[in-house]
PDB file of C-alpha atoms and ligand atoms in Angstrom:
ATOM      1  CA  UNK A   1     189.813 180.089 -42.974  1.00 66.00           C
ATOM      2  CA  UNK A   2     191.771 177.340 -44.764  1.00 71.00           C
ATOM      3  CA  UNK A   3     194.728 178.216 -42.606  1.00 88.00           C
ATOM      4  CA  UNK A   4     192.676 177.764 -39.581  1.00 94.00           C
ATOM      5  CA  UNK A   5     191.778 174.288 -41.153  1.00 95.00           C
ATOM      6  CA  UNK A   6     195.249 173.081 -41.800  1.00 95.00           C
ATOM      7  CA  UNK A   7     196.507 174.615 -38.248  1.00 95.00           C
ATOM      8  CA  UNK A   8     193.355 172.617 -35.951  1.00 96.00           C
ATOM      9  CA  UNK A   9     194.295 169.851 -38.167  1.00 97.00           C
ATOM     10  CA  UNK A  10     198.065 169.979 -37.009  1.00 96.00           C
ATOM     11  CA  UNK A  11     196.638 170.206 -33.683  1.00 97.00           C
ATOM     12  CA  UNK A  12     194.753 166.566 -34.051  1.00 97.00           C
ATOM     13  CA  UNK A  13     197.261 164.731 -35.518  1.00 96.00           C
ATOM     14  CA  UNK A  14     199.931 166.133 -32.950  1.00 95.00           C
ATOM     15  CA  UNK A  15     197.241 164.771 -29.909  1.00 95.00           C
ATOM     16  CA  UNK A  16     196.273 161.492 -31.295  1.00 91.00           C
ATOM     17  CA  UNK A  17     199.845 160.431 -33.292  1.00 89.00           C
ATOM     18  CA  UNK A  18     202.706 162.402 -31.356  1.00 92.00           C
ATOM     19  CA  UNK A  19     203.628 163.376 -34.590  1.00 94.00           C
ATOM     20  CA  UNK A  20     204.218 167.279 -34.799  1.00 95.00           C
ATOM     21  CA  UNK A  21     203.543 168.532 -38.273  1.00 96.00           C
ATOM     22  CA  UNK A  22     204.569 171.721 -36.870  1.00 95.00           C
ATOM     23  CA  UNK A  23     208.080 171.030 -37.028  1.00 96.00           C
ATOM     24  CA  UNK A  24     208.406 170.568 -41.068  1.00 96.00           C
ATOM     25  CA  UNK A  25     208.330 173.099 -43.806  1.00 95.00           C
ATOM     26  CA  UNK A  26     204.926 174.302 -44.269  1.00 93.00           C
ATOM     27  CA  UNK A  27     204.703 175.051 -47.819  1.00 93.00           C
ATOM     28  CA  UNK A  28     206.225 171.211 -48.491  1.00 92.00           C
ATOM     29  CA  UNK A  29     203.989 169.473 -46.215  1.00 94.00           C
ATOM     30  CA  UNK A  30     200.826 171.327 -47.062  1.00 95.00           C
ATOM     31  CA  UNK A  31     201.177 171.023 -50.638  1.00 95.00           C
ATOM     32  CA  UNK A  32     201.760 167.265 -50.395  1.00 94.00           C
ATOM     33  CA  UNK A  33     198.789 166.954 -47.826  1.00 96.00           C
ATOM     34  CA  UNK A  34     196.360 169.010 -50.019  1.00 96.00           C
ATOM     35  CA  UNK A  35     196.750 167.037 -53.052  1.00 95.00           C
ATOM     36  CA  UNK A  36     196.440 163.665 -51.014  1.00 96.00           C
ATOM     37  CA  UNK A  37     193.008 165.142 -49.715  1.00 97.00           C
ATOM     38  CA  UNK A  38     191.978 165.997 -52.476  1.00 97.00           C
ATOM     39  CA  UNK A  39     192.705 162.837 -54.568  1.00 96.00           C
ATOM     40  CA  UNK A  40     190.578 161.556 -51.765  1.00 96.00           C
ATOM     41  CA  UNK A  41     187.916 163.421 -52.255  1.00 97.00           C
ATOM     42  CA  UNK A  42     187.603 165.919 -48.856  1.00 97.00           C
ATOM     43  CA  UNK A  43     186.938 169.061 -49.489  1.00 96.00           C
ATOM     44  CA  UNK A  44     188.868 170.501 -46.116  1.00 96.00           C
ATOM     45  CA  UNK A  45     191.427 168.904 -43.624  1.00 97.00           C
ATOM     46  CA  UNK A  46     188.643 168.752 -40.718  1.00 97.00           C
ATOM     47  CA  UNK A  47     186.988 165.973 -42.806  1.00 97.00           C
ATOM     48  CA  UNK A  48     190.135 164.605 -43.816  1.00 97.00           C
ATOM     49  CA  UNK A  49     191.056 164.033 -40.460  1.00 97.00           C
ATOM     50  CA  UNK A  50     187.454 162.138 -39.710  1.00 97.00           C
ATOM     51  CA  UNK A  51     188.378 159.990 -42.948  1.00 97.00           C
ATOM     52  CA  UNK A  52     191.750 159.162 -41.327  1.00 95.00           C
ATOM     53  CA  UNK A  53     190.388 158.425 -37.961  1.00 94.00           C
ATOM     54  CA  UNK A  54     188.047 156.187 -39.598  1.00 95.00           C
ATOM     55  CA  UNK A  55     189.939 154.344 -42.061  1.00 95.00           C
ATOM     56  CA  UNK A  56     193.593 152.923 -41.136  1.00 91.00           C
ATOM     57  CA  UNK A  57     194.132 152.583 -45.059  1.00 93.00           C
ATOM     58  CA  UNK A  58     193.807 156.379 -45.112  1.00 95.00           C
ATOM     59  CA  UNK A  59     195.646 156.616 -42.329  1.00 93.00           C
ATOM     60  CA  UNK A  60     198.723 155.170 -43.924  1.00 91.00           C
ATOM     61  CA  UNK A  61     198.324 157.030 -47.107  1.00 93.00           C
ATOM     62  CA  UNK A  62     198.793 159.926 -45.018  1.00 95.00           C
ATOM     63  CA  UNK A  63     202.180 158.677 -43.215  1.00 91.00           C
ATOM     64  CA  UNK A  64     203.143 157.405 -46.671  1.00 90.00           C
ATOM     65  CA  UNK A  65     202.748 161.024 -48.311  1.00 91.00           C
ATOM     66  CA  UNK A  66     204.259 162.492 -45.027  1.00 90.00           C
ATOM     67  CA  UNK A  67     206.876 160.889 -44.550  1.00 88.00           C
ATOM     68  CA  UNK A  68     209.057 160.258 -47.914  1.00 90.00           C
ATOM     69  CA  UNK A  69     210.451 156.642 -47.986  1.00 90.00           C
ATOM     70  CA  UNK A  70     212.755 157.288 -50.668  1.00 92.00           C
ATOM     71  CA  UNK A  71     216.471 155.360 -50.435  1.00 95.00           C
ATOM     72  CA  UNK A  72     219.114 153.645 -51.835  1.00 97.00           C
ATOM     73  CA  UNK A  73     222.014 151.807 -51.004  1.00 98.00           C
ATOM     74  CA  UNK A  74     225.345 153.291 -50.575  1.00 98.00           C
ATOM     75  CA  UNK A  75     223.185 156.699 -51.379  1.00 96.00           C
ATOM     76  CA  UNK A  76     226.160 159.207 -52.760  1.00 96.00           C
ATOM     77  CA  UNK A  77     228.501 156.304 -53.195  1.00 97.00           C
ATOM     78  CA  UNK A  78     231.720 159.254 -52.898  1.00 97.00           C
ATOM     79  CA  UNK A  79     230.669 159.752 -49.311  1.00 98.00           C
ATOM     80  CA  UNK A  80     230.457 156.057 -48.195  1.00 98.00           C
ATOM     81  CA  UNK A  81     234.032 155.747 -49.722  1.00 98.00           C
ATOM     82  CA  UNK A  82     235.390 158.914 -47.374  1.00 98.00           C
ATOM     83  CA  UNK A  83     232.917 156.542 -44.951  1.00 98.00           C
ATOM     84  CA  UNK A  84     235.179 153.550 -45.652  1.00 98.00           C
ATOM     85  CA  UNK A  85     238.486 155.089 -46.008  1.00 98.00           C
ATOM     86  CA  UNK A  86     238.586 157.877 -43.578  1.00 98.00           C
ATOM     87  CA  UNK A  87     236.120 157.887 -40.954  1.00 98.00           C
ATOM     88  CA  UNK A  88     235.543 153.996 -39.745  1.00 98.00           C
ATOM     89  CA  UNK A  89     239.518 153.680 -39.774  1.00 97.00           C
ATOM     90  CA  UNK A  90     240.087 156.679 -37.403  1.00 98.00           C
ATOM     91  CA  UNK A  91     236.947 155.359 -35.534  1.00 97.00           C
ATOM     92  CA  UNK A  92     238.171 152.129 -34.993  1.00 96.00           C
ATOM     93  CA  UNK A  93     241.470 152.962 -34.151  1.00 96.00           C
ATOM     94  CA  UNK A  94     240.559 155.040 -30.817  1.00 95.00           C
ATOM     95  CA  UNK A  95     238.086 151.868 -29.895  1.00 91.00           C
ATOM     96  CA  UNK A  96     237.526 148.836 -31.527  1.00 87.00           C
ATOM     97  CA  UNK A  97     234.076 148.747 -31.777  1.00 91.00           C
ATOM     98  CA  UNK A  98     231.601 151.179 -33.641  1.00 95.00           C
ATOM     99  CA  UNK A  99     228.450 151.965 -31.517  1.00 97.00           C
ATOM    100  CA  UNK A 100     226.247 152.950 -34.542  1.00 98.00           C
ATOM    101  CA  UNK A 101     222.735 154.888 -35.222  1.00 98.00           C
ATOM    102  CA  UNK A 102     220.725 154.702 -38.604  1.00 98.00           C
ATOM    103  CA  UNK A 103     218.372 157.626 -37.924  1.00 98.00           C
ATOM    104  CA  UNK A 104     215.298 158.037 -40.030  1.00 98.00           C
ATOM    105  CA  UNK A 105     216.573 154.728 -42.146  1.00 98.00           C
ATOM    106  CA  UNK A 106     213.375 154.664 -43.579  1.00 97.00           C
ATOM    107  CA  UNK A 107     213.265 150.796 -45.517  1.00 97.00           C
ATOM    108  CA  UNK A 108     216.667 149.919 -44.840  1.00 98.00           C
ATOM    109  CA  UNK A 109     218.958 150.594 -47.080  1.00 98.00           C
ATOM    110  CA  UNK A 110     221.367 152.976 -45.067  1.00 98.00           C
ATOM    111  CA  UNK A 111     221.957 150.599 -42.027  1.00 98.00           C
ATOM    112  CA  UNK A 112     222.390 147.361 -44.706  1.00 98.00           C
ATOM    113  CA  UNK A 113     224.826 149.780 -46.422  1.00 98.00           C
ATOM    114  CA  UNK A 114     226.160 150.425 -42.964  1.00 98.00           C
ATOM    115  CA  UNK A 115     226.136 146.328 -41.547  1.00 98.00           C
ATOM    116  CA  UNK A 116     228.091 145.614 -45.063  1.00 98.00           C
ATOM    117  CA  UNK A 117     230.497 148.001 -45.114  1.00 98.00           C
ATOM    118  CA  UNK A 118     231.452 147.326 -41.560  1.00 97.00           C
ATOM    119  CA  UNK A 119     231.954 143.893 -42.187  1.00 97.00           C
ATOM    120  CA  UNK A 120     234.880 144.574 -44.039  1.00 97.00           C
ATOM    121  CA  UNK A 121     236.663 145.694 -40.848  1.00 97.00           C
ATOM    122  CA  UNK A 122     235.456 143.167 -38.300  1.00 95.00           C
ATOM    123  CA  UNK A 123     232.718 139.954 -37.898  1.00 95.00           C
ATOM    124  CA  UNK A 124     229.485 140.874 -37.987  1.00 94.00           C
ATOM    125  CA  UNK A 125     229.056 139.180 -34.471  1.00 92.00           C
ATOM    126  CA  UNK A 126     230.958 142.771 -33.136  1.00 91.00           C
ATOM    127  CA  UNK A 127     228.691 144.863 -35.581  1.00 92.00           C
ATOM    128  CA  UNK A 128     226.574 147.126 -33.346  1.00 95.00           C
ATOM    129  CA  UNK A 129     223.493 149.322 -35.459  1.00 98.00           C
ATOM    130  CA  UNK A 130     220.665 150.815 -33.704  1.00 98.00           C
ATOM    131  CA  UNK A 131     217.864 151.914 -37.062  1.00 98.00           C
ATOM    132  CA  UNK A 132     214.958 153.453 -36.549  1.00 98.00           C
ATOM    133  CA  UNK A 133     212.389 155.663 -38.763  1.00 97.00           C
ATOM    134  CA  UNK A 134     208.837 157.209 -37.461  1.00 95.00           C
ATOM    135  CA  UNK A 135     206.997 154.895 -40.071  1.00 94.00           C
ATOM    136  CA  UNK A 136     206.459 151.417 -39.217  1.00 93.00           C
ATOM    137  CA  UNK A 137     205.734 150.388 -42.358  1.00 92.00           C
ATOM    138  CA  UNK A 138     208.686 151.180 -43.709  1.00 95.00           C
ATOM    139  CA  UNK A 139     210.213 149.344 -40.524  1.00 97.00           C
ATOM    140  CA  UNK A 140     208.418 146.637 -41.808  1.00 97.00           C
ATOM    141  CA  UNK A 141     209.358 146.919 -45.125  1.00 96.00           C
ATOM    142  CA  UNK A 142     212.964 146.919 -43.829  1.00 98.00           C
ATOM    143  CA  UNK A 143     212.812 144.066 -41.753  1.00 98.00           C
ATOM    144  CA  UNK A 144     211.404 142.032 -44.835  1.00 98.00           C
ATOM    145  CA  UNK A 145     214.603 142.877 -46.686  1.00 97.00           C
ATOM    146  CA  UNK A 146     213.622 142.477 -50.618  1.00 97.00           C
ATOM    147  CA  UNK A 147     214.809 145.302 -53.026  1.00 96.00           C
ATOM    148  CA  UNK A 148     214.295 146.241 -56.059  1.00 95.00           C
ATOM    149  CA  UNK A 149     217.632 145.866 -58.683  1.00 94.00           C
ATOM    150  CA  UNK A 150     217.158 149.984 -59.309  1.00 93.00           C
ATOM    151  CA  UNK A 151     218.066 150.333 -55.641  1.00 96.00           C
ATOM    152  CA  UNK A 152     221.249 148.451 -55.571  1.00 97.00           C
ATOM    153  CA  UNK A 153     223.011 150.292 -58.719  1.00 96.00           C
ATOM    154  CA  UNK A 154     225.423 152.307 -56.167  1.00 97.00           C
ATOM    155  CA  UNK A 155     226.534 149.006 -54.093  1.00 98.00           C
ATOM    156  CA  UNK A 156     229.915 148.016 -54.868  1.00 98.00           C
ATOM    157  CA  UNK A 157     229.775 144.662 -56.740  1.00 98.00           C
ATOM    158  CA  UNK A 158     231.602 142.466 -54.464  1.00 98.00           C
ATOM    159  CA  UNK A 159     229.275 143.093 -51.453  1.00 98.00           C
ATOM    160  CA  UNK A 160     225.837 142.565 -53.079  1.00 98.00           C
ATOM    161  CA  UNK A 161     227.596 138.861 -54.464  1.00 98.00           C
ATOM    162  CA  UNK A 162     227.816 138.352 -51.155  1.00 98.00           C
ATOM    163  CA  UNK A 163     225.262 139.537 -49.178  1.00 98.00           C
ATOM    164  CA  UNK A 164     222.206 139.089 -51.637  1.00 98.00           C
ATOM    165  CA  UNK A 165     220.355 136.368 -53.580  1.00 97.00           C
ATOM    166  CA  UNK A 166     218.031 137.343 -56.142  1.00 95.00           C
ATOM    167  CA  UNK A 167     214.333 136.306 -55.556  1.00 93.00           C
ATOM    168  CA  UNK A 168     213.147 137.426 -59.423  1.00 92.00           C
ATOM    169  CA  UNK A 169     212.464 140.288 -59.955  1.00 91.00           C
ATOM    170  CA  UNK A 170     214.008 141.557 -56.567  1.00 95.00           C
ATOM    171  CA  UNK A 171     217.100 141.104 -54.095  1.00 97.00           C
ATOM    172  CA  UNK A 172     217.085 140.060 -50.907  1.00 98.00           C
ATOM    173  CA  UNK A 173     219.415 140.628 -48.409  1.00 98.00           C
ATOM    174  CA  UNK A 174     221.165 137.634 -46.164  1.00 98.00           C
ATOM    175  CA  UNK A 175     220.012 136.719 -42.665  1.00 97.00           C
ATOM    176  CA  UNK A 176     223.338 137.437 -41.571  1.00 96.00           C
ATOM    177  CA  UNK A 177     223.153 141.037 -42.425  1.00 98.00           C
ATOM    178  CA  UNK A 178     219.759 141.965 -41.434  1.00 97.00           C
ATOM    179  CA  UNK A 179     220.476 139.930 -37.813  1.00 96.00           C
ATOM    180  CA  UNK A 180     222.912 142.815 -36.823  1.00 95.00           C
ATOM    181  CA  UNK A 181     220.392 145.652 -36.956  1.00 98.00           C
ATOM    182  CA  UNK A 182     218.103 146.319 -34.274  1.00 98.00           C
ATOM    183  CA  UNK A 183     215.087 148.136 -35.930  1.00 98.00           C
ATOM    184  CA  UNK A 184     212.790 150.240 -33.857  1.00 97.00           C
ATOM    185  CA  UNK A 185     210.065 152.939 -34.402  1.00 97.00           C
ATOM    186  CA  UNK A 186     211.263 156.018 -32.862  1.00 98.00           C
ATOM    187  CA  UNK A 187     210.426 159.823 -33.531  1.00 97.00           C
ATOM    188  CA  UNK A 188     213.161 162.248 -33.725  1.00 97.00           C
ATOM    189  CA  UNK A 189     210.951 165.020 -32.853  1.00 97.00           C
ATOM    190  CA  UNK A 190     209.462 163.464 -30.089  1.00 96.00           C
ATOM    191  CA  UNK A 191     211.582 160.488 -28.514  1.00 97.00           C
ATOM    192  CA  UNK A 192     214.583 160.537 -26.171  1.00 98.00           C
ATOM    193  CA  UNK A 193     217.715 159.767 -27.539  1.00 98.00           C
ATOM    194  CA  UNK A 194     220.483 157.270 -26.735  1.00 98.00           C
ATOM    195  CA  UNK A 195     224.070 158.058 -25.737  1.00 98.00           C
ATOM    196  CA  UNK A 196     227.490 157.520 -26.447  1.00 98.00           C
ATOM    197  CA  UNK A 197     227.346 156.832 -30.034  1.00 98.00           C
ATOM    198  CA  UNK A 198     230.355 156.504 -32.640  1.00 98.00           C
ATOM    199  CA  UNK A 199     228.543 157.063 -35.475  1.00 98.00           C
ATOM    200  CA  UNK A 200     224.850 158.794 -36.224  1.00 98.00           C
ATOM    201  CA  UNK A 201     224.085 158.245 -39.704  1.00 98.00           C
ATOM    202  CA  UNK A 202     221.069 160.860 -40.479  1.00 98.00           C
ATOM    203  CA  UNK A 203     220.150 161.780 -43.794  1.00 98.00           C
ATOM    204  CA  UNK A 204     217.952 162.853 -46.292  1.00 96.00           C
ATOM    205  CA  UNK A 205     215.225 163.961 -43.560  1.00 96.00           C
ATOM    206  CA  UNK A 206     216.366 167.655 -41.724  1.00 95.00           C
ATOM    207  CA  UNK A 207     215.631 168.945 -45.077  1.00 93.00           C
ATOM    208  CA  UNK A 208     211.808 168.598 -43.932  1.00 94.00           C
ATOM    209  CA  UNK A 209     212.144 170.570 -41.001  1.00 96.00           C
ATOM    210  CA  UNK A 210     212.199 173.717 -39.738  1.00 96.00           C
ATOM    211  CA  UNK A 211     215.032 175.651 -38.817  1.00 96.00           C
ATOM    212  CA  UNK A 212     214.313 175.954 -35.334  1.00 97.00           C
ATOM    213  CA  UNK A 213     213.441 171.595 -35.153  1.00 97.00           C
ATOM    214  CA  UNK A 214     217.015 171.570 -37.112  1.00 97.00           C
ATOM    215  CA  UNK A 215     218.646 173.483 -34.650  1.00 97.00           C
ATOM    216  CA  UNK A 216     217.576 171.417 -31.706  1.00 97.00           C
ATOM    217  CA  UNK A 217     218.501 168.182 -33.530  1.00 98.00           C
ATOM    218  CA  UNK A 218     221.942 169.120 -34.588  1.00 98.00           C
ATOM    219  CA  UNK A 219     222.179 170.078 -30.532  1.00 98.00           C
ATOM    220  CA  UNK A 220     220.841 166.206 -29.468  1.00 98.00           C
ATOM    221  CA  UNK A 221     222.956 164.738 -31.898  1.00 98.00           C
ATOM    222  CA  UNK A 222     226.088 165.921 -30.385  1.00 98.00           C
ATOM    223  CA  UNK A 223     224.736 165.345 -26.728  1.00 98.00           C
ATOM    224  CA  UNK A 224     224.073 161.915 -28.006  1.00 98.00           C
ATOM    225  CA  UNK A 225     227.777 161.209 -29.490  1.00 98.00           C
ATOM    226  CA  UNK A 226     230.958 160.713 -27.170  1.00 98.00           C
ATOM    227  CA  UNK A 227     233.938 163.031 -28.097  1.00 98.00           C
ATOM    228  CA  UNK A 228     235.418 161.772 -31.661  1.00 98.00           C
ATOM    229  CA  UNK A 229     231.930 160.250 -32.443  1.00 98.00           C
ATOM    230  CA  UNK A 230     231.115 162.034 -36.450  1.00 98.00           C
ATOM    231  CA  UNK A 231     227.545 162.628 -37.060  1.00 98.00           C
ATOM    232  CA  UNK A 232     227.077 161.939 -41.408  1.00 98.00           C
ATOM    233  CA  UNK A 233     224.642 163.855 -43.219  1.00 98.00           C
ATOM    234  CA  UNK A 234     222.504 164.197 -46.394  1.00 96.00           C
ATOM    235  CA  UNK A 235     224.460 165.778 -49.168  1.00 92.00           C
ATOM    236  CA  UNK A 236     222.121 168.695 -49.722  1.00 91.00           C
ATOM    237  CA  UNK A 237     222.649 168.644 -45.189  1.00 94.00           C
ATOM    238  CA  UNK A 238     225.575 171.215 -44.604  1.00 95.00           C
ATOM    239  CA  UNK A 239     225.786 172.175 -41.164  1.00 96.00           C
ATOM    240  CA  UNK A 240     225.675 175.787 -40.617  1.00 93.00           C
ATOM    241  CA  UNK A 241     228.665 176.888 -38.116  1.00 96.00           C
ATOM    242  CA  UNK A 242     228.812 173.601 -36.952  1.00 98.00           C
ATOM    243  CA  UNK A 243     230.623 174.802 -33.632  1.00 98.00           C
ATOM    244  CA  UNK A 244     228.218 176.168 -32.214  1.00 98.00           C
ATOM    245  CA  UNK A 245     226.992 172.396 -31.624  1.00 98.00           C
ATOM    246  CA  UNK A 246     230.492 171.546 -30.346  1.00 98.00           C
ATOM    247  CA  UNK A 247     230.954 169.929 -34.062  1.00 98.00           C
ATOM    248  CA  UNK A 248     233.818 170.322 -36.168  1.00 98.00           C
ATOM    249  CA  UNK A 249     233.684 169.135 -39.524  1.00 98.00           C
ATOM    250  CA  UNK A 250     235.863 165.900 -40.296  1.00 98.00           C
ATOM    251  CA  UNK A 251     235.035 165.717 -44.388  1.00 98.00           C
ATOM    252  CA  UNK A 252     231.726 166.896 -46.378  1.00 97.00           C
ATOM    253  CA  UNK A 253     229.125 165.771 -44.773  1.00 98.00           C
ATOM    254  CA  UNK A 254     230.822 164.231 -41.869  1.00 98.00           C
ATOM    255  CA  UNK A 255     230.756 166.455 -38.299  1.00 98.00           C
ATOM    256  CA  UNK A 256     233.264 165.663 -35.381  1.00 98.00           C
ATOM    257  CA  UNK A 257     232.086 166.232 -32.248  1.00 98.00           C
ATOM    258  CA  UNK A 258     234.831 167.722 -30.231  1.00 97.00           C
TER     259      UNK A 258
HETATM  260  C1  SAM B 301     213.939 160.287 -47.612  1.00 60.35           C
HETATM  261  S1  SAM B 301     213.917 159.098 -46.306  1.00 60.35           S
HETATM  262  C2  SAM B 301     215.649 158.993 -45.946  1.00 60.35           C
HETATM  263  C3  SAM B 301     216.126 157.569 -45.864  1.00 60.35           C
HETATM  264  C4  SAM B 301     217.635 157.384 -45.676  1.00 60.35           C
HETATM  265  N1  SAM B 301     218.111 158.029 -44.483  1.00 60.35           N
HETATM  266  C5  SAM B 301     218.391 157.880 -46.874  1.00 60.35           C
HETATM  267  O1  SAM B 301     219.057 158.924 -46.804  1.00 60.35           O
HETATM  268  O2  SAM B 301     218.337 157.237 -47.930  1.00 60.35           O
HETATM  269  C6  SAM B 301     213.262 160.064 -44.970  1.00 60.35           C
HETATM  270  C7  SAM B 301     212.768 159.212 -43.805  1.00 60.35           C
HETATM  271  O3  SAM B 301     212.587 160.054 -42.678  1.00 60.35           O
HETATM  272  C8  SAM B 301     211.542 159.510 -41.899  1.00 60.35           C
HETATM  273  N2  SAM B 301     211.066 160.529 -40.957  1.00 60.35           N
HETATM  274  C9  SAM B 301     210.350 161.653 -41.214  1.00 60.35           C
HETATM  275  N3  SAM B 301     210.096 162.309 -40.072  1.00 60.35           N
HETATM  276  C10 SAM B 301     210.684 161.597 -39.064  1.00 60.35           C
HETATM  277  C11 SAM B 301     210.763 161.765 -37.658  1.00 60.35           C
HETATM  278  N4  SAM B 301     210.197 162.805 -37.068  1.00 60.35           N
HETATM  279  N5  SAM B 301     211.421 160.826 -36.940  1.00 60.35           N
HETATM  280  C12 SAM B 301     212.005 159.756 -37.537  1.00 60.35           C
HETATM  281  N6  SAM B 301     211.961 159.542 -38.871  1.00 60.35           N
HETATM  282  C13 SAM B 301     211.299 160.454 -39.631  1.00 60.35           C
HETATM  283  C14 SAM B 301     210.524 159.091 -42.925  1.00 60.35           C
HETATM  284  O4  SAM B 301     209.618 158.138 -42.405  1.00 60.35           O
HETATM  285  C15 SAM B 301     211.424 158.544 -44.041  1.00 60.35           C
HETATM  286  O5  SAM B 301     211.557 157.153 -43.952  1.00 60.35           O
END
């Protein structure tokens, strides 16, 4: 009975959002939907469902408790060094531009990282970064650019001198960064991807899927880089046998396609 609840309640989100609860751990998203409908007062997801039709705030609770906006800059600051040290020289040497994808970037912190790092290898004018998350509020919250100090702590020093000003009690980053990334809403699950990418920066979300929505991704990912492009990943992310998606892996965390 309450798995018939939660399963026609997949069904009506899937219709009227395009979003496919179907595709993420179960026992994850259940347990944080349950305790977000209860909090709310519903005793079953059917009514739950009426609530969110009827009331946009609910509505965005639900995304909110969905979706996970959690981020930092320069998250796993060892990586972004192998990042800096390894992987953009290699990339840049075989072209000299980086086409770039912040997948899933939630508020922003991952493609900022990205746009400031980059900058220390060529203008910004050349700096090319496609980021997009399923949540447009946390779009929006990306495009306003303020942070919190907490969120900064990993940033090397000399970049958030110069790319921030403090607006008490938060940071906010410079026009001239946030003009370089192109946000957009897009679903992973759901949405076509782009080609010919250099560099797909996705992590900190596969861990919410399934293994079979994982598998599929890992294969669009590669479709979607050229030869040489590296696809960088979460650091709980490991590919499994990352050949059999024509990957090869570079560093931790950093796949090759081949
Ligand atoms: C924990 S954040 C990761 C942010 C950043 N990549 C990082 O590692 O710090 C996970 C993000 O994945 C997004 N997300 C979840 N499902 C998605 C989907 N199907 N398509 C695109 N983004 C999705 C959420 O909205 C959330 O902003």
């Amino acid at each position: 009975m309450e798995d018939k609840d939660f399963l026609q309640f997949i069904e009506k989100v899937k219709k009227k959002t395009g979003i496919d609860l179907a595709l993420y751990k179960e026992a994850q998203m259940k347990r944080r939907l349950t305790s977000l409908r209860m909090k709310r007062g519903f005793n079953d997801f059917s009514g739950f469902f009426e609530g969110m039709v009827k009331n946009p705030e609910l509505f965005n609770e639900f995304l909110d408790r969905m979706t996970i906006n959690v981020s930092e800059f320069f998250r796993n600051p060892s990586r972004w060094k192998v990042l800096e040290t390894k992987i953009i020289p290699r990339l840049l040497k075989e072209k000299g531009k980086i086409k770039c994808w912040s997948a899933a970037c939630s508020t922003g912190e991952e493609p900022y990282s990205l746009a400031m790092l980059f900058s220390r290898f060529m203008p910004l004018s050349q700096v090319d970064i496609t980021a997009t998350d399923l949540d447009e509020g946390a779009i929006a919250k990306a495009k306003r650019g303020l942070y919190a100090e907490r969120s900064l702590q990993d940033a090397p020093p000399d970049l958030v001198n110069k790319y921030f000003r403090k607006e008490p009690p938060m940071f906010a980053i410079s026009d001239e960064i946030k003009r370089v990334i192109k946000f957009k809403k897009h679903n992973m699950l759901a949405d076509p991807f782009d080609k010919n990418y250099d560099l797909i920066v996705c992590r900190n979300v596969m861990i919410y899927f399934t293994e079979e929505a994982k598998n599929e991704l890992y294969h669009k990912f590669s479709d979607s880089l050229r030869p040489g492009g590296v696809l960088f990943v979460g650091s709980t992310e490991q590919i499994f046998q990352p050949q059999q998606y024509r990957f090869e892996s570079e560093d931790t965390f950093f796949y090759k396609k081949v």
